[in-house]
PDB file of N, CA and C in Angstrom:
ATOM      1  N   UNK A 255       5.135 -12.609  31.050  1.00  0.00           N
ATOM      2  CA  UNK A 255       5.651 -12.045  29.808  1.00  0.00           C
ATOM      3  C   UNK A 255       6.558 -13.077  29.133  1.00  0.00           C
ATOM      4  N   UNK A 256       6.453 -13.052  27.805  1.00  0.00           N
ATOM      5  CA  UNK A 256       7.206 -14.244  26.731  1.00  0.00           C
ATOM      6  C   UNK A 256       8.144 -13.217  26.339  1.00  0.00           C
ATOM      7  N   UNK A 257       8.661 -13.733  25.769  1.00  0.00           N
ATOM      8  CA  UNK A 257      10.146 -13.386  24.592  1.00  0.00           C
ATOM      9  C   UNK A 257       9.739 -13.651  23.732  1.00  0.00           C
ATOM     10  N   UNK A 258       9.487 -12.402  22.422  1.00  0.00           N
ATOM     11  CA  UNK A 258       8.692 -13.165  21.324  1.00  0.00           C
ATOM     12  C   UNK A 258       9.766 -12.437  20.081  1.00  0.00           C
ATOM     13  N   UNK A 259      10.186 -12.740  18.379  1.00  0.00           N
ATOM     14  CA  UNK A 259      11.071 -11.825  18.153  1.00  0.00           C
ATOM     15  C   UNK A 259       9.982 -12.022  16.815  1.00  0.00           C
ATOM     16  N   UNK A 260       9.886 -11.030  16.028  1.00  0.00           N
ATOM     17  CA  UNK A 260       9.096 -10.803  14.685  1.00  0.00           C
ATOM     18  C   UNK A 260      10.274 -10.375  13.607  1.00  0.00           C
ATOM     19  N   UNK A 261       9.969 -10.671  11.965  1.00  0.00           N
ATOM     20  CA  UNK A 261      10.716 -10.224  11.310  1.00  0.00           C
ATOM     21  C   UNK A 261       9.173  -9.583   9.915  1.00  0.00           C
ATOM     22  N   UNK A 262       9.657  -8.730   9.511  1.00  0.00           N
ATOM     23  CA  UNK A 262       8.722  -8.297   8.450  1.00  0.00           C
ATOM     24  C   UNK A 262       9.245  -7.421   7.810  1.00  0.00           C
ATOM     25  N   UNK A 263       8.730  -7.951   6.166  1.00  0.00           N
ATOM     26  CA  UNK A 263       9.408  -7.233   4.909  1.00  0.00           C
ATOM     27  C   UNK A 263       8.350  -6.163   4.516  1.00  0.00           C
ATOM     28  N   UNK A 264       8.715  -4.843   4.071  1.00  0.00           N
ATOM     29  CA  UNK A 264       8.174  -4.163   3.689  1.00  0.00           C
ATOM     30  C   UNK A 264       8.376  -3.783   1.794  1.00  0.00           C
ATOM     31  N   UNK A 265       7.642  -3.091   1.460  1.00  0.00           N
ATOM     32  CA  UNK A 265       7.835  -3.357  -0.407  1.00  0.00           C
ATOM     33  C   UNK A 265       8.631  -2.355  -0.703  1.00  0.00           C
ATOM     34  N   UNK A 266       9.547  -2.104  -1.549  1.00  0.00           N
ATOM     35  CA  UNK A 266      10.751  -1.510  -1.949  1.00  0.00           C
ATOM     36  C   UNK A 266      10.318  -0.398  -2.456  1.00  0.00           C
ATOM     37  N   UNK A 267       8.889  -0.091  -2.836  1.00  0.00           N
ATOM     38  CA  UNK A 267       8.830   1.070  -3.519  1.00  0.00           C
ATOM     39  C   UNK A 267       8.745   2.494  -2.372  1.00  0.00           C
ATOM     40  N   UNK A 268       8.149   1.730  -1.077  1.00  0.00           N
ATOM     41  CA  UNK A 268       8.248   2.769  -0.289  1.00  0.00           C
ATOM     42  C   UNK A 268       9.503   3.675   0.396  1.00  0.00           C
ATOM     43  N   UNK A 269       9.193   5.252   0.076  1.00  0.00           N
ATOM     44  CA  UNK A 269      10.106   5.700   0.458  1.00  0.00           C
ATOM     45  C   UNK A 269      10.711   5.655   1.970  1.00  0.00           C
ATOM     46  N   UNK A 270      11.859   6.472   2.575  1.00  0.00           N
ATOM     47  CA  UNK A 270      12.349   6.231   3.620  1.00  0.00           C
ATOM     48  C   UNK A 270      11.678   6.557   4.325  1.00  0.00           C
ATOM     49  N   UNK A 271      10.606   7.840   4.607  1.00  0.00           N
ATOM     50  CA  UNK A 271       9.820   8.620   5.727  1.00  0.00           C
ATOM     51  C   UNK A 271       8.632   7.390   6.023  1.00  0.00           C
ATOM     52  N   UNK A 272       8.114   6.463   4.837  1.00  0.00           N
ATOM     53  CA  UNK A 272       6.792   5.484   4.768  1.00  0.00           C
ATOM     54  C   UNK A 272       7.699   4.500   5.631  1.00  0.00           C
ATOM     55  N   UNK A 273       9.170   4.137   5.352  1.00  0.00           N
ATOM     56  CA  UNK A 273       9.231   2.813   5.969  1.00  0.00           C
ATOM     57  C   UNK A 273       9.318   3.056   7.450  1.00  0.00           C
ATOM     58  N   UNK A 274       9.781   4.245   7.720  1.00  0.00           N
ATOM     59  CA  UNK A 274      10.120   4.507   9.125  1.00  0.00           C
ATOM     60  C   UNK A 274       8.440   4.680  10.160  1.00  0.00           C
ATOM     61  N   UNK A 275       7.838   5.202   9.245  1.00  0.00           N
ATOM     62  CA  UNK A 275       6.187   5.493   9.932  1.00  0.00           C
ATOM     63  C   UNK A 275       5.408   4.114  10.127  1.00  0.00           C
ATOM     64  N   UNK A 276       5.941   2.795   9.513  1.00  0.00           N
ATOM     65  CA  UNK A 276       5.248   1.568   9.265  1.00  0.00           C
ATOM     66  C   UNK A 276       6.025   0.987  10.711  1.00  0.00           C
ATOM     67  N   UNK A 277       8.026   1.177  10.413  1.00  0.00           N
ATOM     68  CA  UNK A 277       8.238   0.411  11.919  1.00  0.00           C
ATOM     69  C   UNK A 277       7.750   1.460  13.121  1.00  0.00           C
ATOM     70  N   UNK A 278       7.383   2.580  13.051  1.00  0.00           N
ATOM     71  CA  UNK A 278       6.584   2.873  14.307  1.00  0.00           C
ATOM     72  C   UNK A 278       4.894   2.653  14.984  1.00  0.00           C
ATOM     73  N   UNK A 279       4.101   2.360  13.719  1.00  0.00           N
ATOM     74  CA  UNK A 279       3.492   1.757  13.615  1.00  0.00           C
ATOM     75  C   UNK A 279       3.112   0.415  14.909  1.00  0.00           C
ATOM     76  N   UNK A 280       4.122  -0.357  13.720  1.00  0.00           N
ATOM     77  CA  UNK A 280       4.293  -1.871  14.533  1.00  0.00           C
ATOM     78  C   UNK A 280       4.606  -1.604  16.070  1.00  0.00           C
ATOM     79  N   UNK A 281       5.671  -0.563  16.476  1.00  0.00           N
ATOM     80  CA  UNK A 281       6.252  -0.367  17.662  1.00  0.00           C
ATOM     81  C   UNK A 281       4.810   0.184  18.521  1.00  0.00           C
ATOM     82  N   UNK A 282       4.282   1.098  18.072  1.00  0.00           N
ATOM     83  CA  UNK A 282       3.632   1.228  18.772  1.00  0.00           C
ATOM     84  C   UNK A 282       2.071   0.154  19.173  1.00  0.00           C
ATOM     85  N   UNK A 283       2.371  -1.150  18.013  1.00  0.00           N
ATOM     86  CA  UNK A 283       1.253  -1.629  18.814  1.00  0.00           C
ATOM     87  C   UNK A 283       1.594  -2.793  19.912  1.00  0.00           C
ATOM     88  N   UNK A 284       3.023  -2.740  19.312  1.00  0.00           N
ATOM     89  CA  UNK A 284       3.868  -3.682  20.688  1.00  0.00           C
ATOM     90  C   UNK A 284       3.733  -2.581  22.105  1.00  0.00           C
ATOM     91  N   UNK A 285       4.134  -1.767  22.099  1.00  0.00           N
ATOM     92  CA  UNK A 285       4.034  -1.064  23.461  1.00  0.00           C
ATOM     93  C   UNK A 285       2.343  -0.742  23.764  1.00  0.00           C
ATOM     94  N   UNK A 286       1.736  -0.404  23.001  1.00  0.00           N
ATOM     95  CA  UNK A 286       0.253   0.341  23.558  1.00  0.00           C
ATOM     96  C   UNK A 286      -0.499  -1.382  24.220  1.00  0.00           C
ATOM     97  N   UNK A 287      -0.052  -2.332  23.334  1.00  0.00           N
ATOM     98  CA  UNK A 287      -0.356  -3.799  24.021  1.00  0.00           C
ATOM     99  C   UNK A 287       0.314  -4.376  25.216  1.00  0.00           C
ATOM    100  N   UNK A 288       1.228  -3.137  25.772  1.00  0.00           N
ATOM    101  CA  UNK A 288       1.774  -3.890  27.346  1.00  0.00           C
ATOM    102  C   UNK A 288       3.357  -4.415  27.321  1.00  0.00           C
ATOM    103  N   UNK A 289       3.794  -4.507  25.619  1.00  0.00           N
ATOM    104  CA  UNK A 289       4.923  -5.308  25.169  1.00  0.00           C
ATOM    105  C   UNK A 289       5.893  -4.136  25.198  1.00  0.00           C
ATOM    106  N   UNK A 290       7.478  -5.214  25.823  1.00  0.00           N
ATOM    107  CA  UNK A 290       8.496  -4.147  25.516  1.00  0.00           C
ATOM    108  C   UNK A 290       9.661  -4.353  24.834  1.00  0.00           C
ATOM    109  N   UNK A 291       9.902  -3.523  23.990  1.00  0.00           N
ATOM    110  CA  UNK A 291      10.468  -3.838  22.746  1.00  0.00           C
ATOM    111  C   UNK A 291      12.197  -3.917  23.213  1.00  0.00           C
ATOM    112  N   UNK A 292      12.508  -4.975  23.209  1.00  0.00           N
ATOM    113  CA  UNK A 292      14.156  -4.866  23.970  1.00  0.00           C
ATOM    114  C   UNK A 292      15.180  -5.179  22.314  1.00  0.00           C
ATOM    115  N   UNK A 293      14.884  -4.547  20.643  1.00  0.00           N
ATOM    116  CA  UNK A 293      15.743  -4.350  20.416  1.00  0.00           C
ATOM    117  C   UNK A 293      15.107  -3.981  18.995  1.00  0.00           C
ATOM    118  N   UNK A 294      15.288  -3.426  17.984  1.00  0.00           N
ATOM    119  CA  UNK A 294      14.668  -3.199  16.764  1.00  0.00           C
ATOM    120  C   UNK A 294      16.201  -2.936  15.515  1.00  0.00           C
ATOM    121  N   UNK A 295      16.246  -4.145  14.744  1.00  0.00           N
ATOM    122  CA  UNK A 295      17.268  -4.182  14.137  1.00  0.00           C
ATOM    123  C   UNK A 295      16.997  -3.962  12.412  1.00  0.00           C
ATOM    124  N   UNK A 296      17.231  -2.613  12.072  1.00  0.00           N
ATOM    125  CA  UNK A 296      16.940  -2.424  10.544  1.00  0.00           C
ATOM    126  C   UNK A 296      17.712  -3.509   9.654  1.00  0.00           C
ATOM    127  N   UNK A 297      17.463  -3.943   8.749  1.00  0.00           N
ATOM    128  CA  UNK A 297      18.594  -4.788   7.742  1.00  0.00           C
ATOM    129  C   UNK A 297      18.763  -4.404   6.758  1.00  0.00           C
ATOM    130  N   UNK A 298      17.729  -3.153   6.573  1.00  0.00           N
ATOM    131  CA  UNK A 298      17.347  -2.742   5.196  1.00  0.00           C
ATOM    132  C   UNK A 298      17.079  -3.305   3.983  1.00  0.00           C
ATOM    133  N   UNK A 299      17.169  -2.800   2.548  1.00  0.00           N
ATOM    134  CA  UNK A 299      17.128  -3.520   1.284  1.00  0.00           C
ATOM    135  C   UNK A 299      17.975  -4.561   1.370  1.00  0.00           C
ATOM    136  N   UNK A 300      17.017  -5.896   0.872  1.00  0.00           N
ATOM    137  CA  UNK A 300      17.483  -7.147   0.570  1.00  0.00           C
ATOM    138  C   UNK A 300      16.563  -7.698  -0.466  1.00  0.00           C
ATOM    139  N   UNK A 301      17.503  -9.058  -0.995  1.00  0.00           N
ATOM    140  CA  UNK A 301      17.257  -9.623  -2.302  1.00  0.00           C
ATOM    141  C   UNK A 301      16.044 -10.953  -1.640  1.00  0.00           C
ATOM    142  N   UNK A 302      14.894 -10.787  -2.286  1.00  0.00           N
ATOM    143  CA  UNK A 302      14.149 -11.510  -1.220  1.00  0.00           C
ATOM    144  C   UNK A 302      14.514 -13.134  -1.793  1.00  0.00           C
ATOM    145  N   UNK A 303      14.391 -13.941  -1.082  1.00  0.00           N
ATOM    146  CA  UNK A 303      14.845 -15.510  -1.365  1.00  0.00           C
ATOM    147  C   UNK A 303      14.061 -16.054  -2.474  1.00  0.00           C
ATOM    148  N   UNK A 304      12.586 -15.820  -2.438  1.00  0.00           N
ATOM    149  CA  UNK A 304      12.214 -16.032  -3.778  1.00  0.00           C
ATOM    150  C   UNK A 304      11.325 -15.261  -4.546  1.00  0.00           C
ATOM    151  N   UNK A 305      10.745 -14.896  -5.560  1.00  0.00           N
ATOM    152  CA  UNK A 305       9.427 -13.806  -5.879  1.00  0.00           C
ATOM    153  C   UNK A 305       8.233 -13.670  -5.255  1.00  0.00           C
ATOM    154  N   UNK A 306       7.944 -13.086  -5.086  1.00  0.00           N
ATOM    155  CA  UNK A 306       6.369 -12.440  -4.090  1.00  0.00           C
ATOM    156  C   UNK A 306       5.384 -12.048  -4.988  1.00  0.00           C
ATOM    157  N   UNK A 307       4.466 -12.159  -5.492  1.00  0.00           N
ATOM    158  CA  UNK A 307       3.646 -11.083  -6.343  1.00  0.00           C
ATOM    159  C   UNK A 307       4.509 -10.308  -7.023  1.00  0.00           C
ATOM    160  N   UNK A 308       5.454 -10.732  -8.076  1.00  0.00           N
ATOM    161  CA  UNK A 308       6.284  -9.897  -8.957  1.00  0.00           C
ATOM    162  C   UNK A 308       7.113  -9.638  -8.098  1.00  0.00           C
ATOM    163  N   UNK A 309       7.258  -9.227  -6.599  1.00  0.00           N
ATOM    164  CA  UNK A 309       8.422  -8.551  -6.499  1.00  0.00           C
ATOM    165  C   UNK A 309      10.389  -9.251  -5.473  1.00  0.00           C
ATOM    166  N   UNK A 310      10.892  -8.621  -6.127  1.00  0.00           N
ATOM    167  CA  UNK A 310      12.291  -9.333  -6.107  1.00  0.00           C
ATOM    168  C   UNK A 310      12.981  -8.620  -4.730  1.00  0.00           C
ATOM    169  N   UNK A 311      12.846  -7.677  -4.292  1.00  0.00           N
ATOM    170  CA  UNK A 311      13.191  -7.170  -3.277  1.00  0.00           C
ATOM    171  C   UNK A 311      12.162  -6.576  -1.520  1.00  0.00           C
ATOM    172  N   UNK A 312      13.326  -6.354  -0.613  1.00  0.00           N
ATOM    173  CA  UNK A 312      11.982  -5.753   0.442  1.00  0.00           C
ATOM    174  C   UNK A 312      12.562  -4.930   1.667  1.00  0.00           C
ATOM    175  N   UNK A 313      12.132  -4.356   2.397  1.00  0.00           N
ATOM    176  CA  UNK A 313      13.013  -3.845   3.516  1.00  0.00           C
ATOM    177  C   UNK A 313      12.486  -4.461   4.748  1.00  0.00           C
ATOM    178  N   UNK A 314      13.825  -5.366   5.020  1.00  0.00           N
ATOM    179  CA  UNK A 314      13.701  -6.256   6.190  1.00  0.00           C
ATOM    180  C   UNK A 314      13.972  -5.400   7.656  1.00  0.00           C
ATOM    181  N   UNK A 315      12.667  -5.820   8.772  1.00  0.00           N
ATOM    182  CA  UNK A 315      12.926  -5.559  10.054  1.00  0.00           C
ATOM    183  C   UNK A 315      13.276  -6.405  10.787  1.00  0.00           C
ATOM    184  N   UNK A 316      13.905  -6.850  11.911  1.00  0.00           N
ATOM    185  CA  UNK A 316      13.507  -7.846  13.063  1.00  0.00           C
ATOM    186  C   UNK A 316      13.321  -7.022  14.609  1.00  0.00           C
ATOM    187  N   UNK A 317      12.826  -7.140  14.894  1.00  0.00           N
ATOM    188  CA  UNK A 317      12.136  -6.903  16.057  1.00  0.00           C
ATOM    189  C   UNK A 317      11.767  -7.712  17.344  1.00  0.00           C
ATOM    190  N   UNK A 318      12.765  -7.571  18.243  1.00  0.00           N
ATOM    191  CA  UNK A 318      12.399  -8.565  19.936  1.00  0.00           C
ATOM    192  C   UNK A 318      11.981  -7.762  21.065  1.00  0.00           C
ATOM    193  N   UNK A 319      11.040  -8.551  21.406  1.00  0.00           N
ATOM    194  CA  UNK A 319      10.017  -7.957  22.482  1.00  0.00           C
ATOM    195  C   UNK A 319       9.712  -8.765  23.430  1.00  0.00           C
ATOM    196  N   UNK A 320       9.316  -8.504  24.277  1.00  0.00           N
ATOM    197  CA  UNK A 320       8.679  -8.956  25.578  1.00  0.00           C
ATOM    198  C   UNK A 320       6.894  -8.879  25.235  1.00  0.00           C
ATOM    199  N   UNK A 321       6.125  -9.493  25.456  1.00  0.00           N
ATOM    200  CA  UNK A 321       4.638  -9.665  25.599  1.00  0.00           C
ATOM    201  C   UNK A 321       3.786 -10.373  26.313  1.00  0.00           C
ATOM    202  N   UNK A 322       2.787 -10.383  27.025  1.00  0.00           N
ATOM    203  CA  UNK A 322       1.838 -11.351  27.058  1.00  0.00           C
ATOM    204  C   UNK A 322       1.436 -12.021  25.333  1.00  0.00           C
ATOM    205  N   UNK A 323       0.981 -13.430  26.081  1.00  0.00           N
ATOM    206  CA  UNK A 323       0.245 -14.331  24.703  1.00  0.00           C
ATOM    207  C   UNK A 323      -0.338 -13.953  23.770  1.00  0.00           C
ATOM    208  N   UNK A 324      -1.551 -12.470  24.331  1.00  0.00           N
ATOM    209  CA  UNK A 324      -2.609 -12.196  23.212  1.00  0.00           C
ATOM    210  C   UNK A 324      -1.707 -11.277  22.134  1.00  0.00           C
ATOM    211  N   UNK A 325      -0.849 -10.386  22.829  1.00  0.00           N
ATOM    212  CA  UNK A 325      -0.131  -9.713  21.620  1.00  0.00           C
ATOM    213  C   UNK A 325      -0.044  -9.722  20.301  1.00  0.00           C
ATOM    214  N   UNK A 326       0.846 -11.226  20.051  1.00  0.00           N
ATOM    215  CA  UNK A 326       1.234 -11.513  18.902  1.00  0.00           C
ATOM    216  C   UNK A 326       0.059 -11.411  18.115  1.00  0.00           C
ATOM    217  N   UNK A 327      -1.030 -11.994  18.738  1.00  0.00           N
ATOM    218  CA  UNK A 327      -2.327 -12.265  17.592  1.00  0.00           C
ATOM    219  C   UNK A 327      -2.711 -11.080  17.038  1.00  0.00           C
ATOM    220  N   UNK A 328      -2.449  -9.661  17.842  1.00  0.00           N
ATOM    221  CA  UNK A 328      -3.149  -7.899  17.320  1.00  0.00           C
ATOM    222  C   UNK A 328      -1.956  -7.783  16.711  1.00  0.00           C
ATOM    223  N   UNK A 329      -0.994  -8.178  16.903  1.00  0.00           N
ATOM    224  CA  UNK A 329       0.594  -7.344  15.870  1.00  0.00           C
ATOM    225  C   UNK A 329       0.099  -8.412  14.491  1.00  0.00           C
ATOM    226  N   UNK A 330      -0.507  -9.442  14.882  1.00  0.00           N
ATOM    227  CA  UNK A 330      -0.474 -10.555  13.153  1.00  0.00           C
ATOM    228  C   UNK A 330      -1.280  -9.825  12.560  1.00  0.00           C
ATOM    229  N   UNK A 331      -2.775  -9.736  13.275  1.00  0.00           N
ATOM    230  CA  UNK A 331      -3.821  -8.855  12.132  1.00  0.00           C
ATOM    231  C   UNK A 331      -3.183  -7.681  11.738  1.00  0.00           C
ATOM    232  N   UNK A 332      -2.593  -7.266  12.741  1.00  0.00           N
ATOM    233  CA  UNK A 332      -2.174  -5.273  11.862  1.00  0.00           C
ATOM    234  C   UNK A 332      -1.150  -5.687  11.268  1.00  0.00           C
ATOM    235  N   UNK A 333      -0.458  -6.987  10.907  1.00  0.00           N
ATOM    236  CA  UNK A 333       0.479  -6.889   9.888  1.00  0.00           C
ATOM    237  C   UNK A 333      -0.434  -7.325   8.256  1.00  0.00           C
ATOM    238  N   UNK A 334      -1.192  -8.001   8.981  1.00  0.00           N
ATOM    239  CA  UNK A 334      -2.305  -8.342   7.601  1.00  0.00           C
ATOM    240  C   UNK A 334      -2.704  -7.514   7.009  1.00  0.00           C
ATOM    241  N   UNK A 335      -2.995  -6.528   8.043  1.00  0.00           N
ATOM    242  CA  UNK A 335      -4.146  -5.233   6.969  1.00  0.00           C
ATOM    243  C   UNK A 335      -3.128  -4.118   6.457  1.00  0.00           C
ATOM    244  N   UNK A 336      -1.924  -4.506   6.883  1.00  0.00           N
ATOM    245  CA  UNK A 336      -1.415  -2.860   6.547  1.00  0.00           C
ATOM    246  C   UNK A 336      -0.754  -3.821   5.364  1.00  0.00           C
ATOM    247  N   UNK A 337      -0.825  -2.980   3.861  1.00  0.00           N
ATOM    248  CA  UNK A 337      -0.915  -3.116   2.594  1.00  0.00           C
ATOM    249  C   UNK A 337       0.927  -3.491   2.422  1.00  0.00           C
ATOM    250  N   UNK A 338       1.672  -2.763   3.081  1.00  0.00           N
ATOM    251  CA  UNK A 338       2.775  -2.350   2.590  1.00  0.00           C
ATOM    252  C   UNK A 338       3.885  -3.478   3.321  1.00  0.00           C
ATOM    253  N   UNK A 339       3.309  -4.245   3.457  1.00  0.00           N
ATOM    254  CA  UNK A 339       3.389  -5.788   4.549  1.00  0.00           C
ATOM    255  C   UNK A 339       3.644  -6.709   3.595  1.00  0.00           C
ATOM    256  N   UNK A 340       4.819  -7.552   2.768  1.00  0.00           N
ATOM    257  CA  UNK A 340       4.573  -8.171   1.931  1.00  0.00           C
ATOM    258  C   UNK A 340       4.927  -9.929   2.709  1.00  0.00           C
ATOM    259  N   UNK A 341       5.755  -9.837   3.536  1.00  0.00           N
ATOM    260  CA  UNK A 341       5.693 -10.958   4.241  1.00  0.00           C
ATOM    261  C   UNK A 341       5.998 -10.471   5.977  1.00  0.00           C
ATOM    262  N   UNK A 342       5.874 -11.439   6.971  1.00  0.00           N
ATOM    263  CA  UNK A 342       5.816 -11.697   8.227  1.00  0.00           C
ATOM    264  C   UNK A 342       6.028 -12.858   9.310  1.00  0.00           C
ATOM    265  N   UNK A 343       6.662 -12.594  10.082  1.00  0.00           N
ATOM    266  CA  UNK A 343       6.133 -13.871  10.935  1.00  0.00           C
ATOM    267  C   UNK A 343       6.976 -13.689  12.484  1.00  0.00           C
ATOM    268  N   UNK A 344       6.333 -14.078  13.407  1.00  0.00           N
ATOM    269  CA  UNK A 344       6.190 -13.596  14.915  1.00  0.00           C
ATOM    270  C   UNK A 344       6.767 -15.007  15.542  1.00  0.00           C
ATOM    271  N   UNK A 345       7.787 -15.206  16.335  1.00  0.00           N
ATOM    272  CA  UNK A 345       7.845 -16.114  16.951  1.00  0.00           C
ATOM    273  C   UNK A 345       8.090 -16.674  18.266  1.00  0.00           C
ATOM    274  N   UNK A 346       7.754 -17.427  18.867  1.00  0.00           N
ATOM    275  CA  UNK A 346       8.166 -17.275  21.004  1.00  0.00           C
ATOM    276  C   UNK A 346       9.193 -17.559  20.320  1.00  0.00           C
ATOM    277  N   UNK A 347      10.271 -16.792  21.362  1.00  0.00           N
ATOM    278  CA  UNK A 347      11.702 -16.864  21.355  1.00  0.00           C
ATOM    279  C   UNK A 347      12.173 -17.473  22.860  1.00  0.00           C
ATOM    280  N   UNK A 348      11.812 -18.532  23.439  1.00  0.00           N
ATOM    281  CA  UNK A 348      11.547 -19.265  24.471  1.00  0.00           C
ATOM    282  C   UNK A 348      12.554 -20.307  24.088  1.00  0.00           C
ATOM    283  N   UNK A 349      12.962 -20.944  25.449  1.00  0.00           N
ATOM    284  CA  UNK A 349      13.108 -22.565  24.823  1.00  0.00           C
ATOM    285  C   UNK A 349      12.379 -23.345  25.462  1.00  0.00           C
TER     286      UNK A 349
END
């Protein structure tokens, strides 16, 4: 098992019940994949650093977990396909 920590913005228009169903979502494909989630830190609304497809804001997660290797690659695609995903990125948290 790695130390891996993810951060992902979600789009501002979604309400509170959508953002909370998206980080369970994610959670659950960290755990149903074997991974264990040792911390899930909301940051909420923030001013994103630069424009996205028009938009100026996002609701930031970070997320550290424990996984095997293949993990990250099923949490990247299901961050791809799920719409409400405006940025991402997964990283070994190793040295």
């Amino acid at each position: 098992m790695r130390k891996y920590e993810t951060i992902f913005i979600l789009h501002p228009s979604l309400d509170e019940e959508a953002i909370k169903a998206n980080v369970e979502k994610f959670k659950g494909v960290i755990e149903n994949g074997g991974g264990v989630i040792e911390n899930i830190d909301n940051w909420g609304k923030r001013k994103l650093a630069y424009e996205i497809s028009k938009v100026t804001e996002g609701y930031y997660t970070l997320v550290n977990f424990s996984a095997d290797p293949e993990l990250p690659k099923e949490l990247d695609r299901v961050f791809r396909i799920t719409d409400s995903v405006i940025r991402h990125i997964i990283v070994n948290n190793e040295k």
